[in-house]
Short mmCIF file of C-alpha atoms in Angstrom, two decimals:
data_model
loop_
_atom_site.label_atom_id
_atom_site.label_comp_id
_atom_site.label_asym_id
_atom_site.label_seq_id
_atom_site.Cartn_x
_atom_site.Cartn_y
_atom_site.Cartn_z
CA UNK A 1 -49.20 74.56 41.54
CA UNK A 2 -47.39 73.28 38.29
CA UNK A 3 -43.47 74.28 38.12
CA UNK A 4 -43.18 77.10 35.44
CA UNK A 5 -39.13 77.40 34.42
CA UNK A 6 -37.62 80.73 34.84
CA UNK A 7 -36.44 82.71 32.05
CA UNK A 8 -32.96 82.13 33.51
CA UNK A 9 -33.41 78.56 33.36
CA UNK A 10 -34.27 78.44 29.71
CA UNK A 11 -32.11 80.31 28.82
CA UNK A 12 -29.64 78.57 30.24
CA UNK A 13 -30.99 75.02 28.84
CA UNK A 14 -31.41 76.91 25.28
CA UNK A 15 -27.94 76.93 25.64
CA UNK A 16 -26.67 73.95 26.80
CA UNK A 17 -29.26 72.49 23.78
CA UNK A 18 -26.70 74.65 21.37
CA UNK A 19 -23.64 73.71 22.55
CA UNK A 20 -24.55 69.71 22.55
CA UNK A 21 -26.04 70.47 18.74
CA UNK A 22 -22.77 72.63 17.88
CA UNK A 23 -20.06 69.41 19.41
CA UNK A 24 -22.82 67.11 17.86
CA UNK A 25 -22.13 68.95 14.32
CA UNK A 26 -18.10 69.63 14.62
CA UNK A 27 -17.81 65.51 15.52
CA UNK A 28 -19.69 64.63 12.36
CA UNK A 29 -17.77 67.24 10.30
CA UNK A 30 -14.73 65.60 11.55
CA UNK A 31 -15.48 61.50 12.29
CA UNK A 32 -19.19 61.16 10.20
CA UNK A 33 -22.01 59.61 11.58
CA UNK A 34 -20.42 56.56 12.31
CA UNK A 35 -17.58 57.78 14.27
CA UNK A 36 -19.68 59.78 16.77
CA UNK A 37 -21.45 58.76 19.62
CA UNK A 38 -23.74 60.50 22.43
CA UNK A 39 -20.23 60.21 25.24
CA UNK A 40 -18.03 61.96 22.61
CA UNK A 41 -20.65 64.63 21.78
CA UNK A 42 -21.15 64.91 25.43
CA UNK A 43 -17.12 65.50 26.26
CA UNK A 44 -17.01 67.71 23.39
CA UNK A 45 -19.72 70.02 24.86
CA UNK A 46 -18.75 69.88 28.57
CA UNK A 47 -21.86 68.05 29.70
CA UNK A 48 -22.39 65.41 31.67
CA UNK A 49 -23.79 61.91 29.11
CA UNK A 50 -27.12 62.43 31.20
CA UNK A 51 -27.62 65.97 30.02
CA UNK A 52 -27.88 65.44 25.92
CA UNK A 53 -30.44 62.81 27.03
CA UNK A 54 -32.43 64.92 29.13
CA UNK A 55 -32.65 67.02 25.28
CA UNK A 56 -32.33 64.67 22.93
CA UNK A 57 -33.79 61.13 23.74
CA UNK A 58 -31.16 58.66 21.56
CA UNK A 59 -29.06 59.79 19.11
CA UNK A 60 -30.99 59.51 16.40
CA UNK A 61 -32.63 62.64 17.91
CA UNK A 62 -29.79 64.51 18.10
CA UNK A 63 -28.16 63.57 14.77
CA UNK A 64 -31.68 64.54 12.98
CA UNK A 65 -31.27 67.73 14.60
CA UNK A 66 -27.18 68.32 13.79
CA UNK A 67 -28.45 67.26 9.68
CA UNK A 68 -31.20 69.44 9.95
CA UNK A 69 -29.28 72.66 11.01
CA UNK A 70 -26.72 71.65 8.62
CA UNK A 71 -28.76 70.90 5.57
CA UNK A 72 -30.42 74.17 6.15
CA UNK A 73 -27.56 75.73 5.98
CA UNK A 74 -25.93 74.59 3.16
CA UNK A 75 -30.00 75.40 0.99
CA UNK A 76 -30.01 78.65 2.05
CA UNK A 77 -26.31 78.97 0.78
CA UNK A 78 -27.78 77.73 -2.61
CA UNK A 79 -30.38 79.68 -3.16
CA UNK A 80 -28.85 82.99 -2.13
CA UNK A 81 -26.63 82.10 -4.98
CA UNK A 82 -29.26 81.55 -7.39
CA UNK A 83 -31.12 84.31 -6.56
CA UNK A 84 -28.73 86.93 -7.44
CA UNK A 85 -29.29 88.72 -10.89
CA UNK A 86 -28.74 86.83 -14.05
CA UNK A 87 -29.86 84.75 -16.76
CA UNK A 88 -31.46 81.00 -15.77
CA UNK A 89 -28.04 79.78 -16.99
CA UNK A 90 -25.92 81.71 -15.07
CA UNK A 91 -28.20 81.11 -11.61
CA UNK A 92 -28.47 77.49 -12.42
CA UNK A 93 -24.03 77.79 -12.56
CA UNK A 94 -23.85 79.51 -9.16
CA UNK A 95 -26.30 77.50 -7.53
CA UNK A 96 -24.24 74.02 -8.90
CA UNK A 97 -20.52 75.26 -7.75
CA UNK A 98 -21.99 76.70 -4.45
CA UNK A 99 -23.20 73.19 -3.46
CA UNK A 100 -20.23 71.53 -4.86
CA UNK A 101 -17.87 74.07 -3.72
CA UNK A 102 -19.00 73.82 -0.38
CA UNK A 103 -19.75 70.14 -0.02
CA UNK A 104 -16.55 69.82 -1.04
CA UNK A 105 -15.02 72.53 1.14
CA UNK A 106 -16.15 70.29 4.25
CA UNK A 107 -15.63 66.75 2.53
CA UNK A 108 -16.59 64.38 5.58
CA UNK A 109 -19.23 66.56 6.77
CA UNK A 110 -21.12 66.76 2.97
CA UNK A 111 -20.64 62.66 3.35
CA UNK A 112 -22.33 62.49 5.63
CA UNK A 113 -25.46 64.61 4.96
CA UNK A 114 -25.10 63.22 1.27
CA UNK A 115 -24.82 59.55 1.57
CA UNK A 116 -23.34 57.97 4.73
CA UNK A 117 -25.14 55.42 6.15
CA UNK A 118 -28.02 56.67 8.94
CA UNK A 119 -30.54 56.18 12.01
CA UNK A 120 -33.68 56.04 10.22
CA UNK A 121 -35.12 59.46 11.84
CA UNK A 122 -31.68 60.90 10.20
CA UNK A 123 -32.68 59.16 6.58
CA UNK A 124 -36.24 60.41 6.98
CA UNK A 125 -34.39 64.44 7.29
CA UNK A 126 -32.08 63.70 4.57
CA UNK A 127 -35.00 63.05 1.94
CA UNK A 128 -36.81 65.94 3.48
CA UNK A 129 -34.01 68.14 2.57
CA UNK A 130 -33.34 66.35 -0.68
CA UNK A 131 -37.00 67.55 -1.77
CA UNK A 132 -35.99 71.43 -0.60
CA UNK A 133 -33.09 70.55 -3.10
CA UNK A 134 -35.28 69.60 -5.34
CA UNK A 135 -37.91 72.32 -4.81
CA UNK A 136 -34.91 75.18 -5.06
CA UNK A 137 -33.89 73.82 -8.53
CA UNK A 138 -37.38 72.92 -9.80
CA UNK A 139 -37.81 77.13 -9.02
CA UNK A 140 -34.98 77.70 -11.50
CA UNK A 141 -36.25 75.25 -13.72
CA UNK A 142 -39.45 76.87 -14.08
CA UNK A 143 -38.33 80.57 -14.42
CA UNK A 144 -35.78 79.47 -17.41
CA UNK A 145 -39.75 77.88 -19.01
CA UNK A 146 -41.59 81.53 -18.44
CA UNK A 147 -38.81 83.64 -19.83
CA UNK A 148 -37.65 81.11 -22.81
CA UNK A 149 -34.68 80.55 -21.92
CA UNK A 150 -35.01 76.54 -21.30
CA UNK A 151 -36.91 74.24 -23.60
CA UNK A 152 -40.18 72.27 -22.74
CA UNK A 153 -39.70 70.48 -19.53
CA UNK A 154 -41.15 68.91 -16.48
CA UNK A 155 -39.52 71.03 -13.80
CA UNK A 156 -40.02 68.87 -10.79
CA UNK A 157 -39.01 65.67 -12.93
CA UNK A 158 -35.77 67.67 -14.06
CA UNK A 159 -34.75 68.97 -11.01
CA UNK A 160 -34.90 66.04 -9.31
CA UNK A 161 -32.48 64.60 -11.90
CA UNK A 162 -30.39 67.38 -11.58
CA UNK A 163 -30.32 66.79 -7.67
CA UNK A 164 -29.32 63.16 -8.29
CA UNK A 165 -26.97 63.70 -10.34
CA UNK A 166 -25.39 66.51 -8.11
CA UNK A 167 -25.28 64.22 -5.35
CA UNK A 168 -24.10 60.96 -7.06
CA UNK A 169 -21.46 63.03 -8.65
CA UNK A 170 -19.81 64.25 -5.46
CA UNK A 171 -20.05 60.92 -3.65
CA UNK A 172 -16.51 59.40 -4.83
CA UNK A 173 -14.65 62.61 -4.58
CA UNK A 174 -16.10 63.43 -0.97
CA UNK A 175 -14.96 60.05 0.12
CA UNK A 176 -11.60 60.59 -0.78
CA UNK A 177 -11.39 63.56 1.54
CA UNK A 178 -12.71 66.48 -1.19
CA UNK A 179 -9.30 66.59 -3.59
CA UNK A 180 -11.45 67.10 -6.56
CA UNK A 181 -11.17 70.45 -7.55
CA UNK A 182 -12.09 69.74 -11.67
CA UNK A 183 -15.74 68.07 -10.46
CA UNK A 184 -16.86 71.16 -9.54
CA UNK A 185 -16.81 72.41 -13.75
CA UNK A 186 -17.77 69.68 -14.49
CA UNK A 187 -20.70 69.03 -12.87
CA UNK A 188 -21.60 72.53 -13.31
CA UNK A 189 -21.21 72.32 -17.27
CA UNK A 190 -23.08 68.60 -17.12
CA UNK A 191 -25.95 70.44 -14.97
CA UNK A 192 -26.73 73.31 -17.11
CA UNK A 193 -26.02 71.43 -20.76
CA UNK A 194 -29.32 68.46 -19.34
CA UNK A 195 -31.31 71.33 -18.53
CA UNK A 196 -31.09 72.78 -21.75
CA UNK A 197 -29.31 76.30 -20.36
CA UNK A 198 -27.42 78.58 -22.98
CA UNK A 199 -23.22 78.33 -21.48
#
């Protein structure tokens, strides 16, 4: 008869499975990428090296995971900010400080979703979650085009732009540890003037 786990026991590896994702996730906050690896993640989460392989099979695996969870977090963040009340302008300025303010809030950890160098299974989530970017901005895009309040526009082809530019703006100033308070109105100005919002 074929072994059927317990409730108990998945539970239980449910949550070893968190706590290697949640050491995973506090190591890249604090080293990057580069200055984590499986033995560190494992010491961090009080498992034996043998045990994040037996749930993740390289790192890769788990890192893809860590930037997924993360990413998520940070879109969802985003868009709850854009979607309260207000005119396309004033959603479009929430939604740019809330990802700036937070990337920047957590500098090595936004460096490393943003532009450190990956595993390709971790590159392959990162443009995954730079189309959701895209996708949450192309949204705001095209309700500033039904209610007038933006000019003629490709939304995908602006949001993207926007997205880029978001990302490429923060780069430098996350690198240097997040002590870049004046990006933030910047950005958030540079954002909404391209896109043709009303200040």
């Amino acid at each position: 008869m074929a072994y059927r786990r317990t409730t108990a026991v998945q539970e239980r590896l449910d949550a070893t499975r968190t706590r290697i994702v949640a050491a995973a996730h506090d190591l890249v906050a604090q080293h990057g990428y580069a200055g984590c690896s499986v033995a560190l993640v494992a010491e961090a989460a009080e498992v034996a090296t043998g045990s994040v392989y037996r749930h993740f099979p390289d790192k890769g695996a788990l890192f893809a995971e860590v930037f997924r969870t993360s990413t998520q977090r940070e879109v969802d963040a985003v868009a709850a900010a854009a979607a309260e009340p207000g005119t396309v302008g004033e959603r479009l300025s929430r939604a740019v400080e809330t990802f700036a303010r937070r990337a920047l809030a957590s500098p090595r950890l936004a460096y490393a979703l943003i532009a450190e160098p990956v595993d390709p299974g971790v590159e392959a989530e990162r443009l995954t979650y730079r189309a959701a970017w895209t996708d949450l901005f192309a949204g705001l895009v095209a309700d500033g085009l039904a209610s007038g309040e933006l000019p003629a526009q490709d939304p995908a082809v602006s949001a993207a732009a926007a997205v880029g530019a978001m990302a490429q703006a923060l780069v430098v100033p996350l690198h240097h540890g997040g002590a870049e308070p004046h990006v933030v109105p910047e950005l958030t100005a540079f954002i909404t003037r391209s896109l043709g919002a009303s200040s």
